[in-house]
PDB file of C-alpha atoms in Angstrom:
ATOM      1  CA  UNK A 896     140.156 104.199  93.046  1.00 91.00           C
ATOM      2  CA  UNK A 897     141.303 106.266  90.080  1.00 93.00           C
ATOM      3  CA  UNK A 898     144.597 107.803  91.167  1.00 94.00           C
ATOM      4  CA  UNK A 899     146.116 110.778  89.408  1.00 95.00           C
ATOM      5  CA  UNK A 900     149.393 112.655  89.853  1.00 95.00           C
ATOM      6  CA  UNK A 901     149.188 116.457  89.793  1.00 96.00           C
ATOM      7  CA  UNK A 902     152.243 118.723  89.684  1.00 96.00           C
ATOM      8  CA  UNK A 903     152.265 122.494  90.134  1.00 98.00           C
ATOM      9  CA  UNK A 904     155.399 124.511  89.355  1.00 98.00           C
ATOM     10  CA  UNK A 905     156.045 128.251  89.119  1.00 97.00           C
ATOM     11  CA  UNK A 906     157.083 131.466  90.813  1.00 97.00           C
ATOM     12  CA  UNK A 907     155.775 131.477  94.387  1.00 96.00           C
ATOM     13  CA  UNK A 908     152.779 133.726  95.052  1.00 95.00           C
ATOM     14  CA  UNK A 909     150.074 133.900  97.692  1.00 95.00           C
ATOM     15  CA  UNK A 910     147.169 131.481  97.258  1.00 95.00           C
ATOM     16  CA  UNK A 911     148.524 128.800  94.918  1.00 96.00           C
ATOM     17  CA  UNK A 912     147.690 125.906  97.245  1.00 95.00           C
ATOM     18  CA  UNK A 913     144.309 127.394  98.173  1.00 96.00           C
ATOM     19  CA  UNK A 914     143.244 127.916  94.556  1.00 97.00           C
ATOM     20  CA  UNK A 915     144.351 124.479  93.343  1.00 97.00           C
ATOM     21  CA  UNK A 916     142.822 122.680  96.338  1.00 96.00           C
ATOM     22  CA  UNK A 917     139.572 124.652  96.050  1.00 97.00           C
ATOM     23  CA  UNK A 918     139.287 123.627  92.389  1.00 97.00           C
ATOM     24  CA  UNK A 919     139.898 119.976  93.303  1.00 97.00           C
ATOM     25  CA  UNK A 920     137.273 120.112  96.070  1.00 97.00           C
ATOM     26  CA  UNK A 921     134.737 121.697  93.689  1.00 96.00           C
ATOM     27  CA  UNK A 922     135.452 118.911  91.173  1.00 96.00           C
ATOM     28  CA  UNK A 923     134.939 116.298  93.946  1.00 97.00           C
ATOM     29  CA  UNK A 924     138.538 115.089  93.692  1.00 97.00           C
ATOM     30  CA  UNK A 925     140.085 113.838  96.937  1.00 97.00           C
ATOM     31  CA  UNK A 926     143.729 114.634  97.737  1.00 97.00           C
ATOM     32  CA  UNK A 927     145.403 111.497  99.099  1.00 97.00           C
ATOM     33  CA  UNK A 928     148.943 112.817  99.537  1.00 97.00           C
ATOM     34  CA  UNK A 929     150.590 116.200  99.041  1.00 96.00           C
ATOM     35  CA  UNK A 930     154.117 117.578  99.146  1.00 97.00           C
ATOM     36  CA  UNK A 931     155.217 121.129  98.466  1.00 95.00           C
ATOM     37  CA  UNK A 932     158.459 123.036  98.607  1.00 96.00           C
ATOM     38  CA  UNK A 933     159.640 126.540  97.863  1.00 96.00           C
ATOM     39  CA  UNK A 934     163.228 126.901  96.651  1.00 95.00           C
ATOM     40  CA  UNK A 935     164.684 130.337  95.889  1.00 96.00           C
ATOM     41  CA  UNK A 936     161.219 131.746  95.324  1.00 95.00           C
ATOM     42  CA  UNK A 937     160.000 128.894  93.082  1.00 96.00           C
ATOM     43  CA  UNK A 938     157.008 126.838  94.166  1.00 97.00           C
ATOM     44  CA  UNK A 939     156.789 123.098  93.515  1.00 97.00           C
ATOM     45  CA  UNK A 940     153.888 120.870  94.594  1.00 97.00           C
ATOM     46  CA  UNK A 941     153.093 117.249  93.862  1.00 97.00           C
ATOM     47  CA  UNK A 942     149.810 115.614  94.779  1.00 97.00           C
ATOM     48  CA  UNK A 943     148.361 112.141  94.515  1.00 97.00           C
ATOM     49  CA  UNK A 944     144.588 112.365  94.258  1.00 97.00           C
ATOM     50  CA  UNK A 945     141.568 110.133  93.694  1.00 97.00           C
ATOM     51  CA  UNK A 946     139.234 111.229  90.913  1.00 95.00           C
ATOM     52  CA  UNK A 947     136.919 108.186  91.016  1.00 95.00           C
ATOM     53  CA  UNK A 948     134.036 110.423  92.209  1.00 96.00           C
ATOM     54  CA  UNK A 949     134.941 113.434  90.075  1.00 95.00           C
ATOM     55  CA  UNK A 950     132.113 115.441  88.547  1.00 95.00           C
ATOM     56  CA  UNK A 951     134.152 116.322  85.431  1.00 93.00           C
ATOM     57  CA  UNK A 952     135.687 114.011  82.800  1.00 92.00           C
ATOM     58  CA  UNK A 953     139.476 113.695  82.592  1.00 93.00           C
ATOM     59  CA  UNK A 954     139.943 115.741  79.395  1.00 92.00           C
ATOM     60  CA  UNK A 955     137.830 118.615  80.724  1.00 94.00           C
ATOM     61  CA  UNK A 956     139.682 118.350  84.039  1.00 94.00           C
ATOM     62  CA  UNK A 957     143.058 118.780  82.313  1.00 94.00           C
ATOM     63  CA  UNK A 958     141.723 121.704  80.285  1.00 95.00           C
ATOM     64  CA  UNK A 959     140.438 123.432  83.422  1.00 96.00           C
ATOM     65  CA  UNK A 960     143.746 122.846  85.260  1.00 95.00           C
ATOM     66  CA  UNK A 961     145.621 124.417  82.336  1.00 95.00           C
ATOM     67  CA  UNK A 962     143.331 127.453  82.509  1.00 96.00           C
ATOM     68  CA  UNK A 963     143.700 127.719  86.301  1.00 97.00           C
ATOM     69  CA  UNK A 964     147.481 127.515  85.972  1.00 97.00           C
ATOM     70  CA  UNK A 965     147.485 130.377  83.471  1.00 96.00           C
ATOM     71  CA  UNK A 966     145.295 132.467  85.789  1.00 96.00           C
ATOM     72  CA  UNK A 967     147.586 132.043  88.799  1.00 96.00           C
ATOM     73  CA  UNK A 968     150.904 132.023  86.920  1.00 96.00           C
ATOM     74  CA  UNK A 969     151.981 128.402  87.372  1.00 97.00           C
ATOM     75  CA  UNK A 970     152.139 125.269  85.263  1.00 97.00           C
ATOM     76  CA  UNK A 971     149.777 122.514  86.369  1.00 97.00           C
ATOM     77  CA  UNK A 972     150.126 119.037  84.889  1.00 95.00           C
ATOM     78  CA  UNK A 973     148.057 115.945  85.562  1.00 93.00           C
ATOM     79  CA  UNK A 974     148.605 112.312  84.641  1.00 90.00           C
ATOM     80  CA  UNK A 975     146.823 109.105  85.400  1.00 84.00           C
ATOM     81  CA  UNK A 976     148.834 107.067  87.907  1.00 71.00           C
ATOM     82  CA  UNK A 977     149.363 104.139  85.526  1.00 63.00           C
ATOM     83  CA  UNK A 978     150.823 106.450  82.843  1.00 66.00           C
ATOM     84  CA  UNK A 979     153.054 108.158  85.424  1.00 58.00           C
ATOM     85  CA  UNK A 980     154.299 104.777  86.656  1.00 63.00           C
ATOM     86  CA  UNK A 981     155.083 103.558  83.114  1.00 63.00           C
ATOM     87  CA  UNK A 982     156.947 106.759  82.256  1.00 63.00           C
ATOM     88  CA  UNK A 983     159.123 106.539  85.372  1.00 59.00           C
ATOM     89  CA  UNK A 984     159.909 102.844  85.259  1.00 64.00           C
ATOM     90  CA  UNK A 985     163.598 102.071  84.837  1.00 57.00           C
TER      91      UNK A 985
END
């Protein structure tokens, strides 16, 4: 399994979850866990996903997520799980 952490942050609008999840499905990336909240009109989502069967390489994947984020007005970031874990170790 090749776990990744995806975060989506921005002003809440209709379709954010649908557009991000549709992109992940098209890229053959499986969502393992998802959490989302809306606070004072700001959307925040965090996902753990498995990209071991992805049909796009990691660099291209990040590039496409950046483009999607720009299109829908949010910031989408993705990290490999091992990098995320190292960055958040205390």
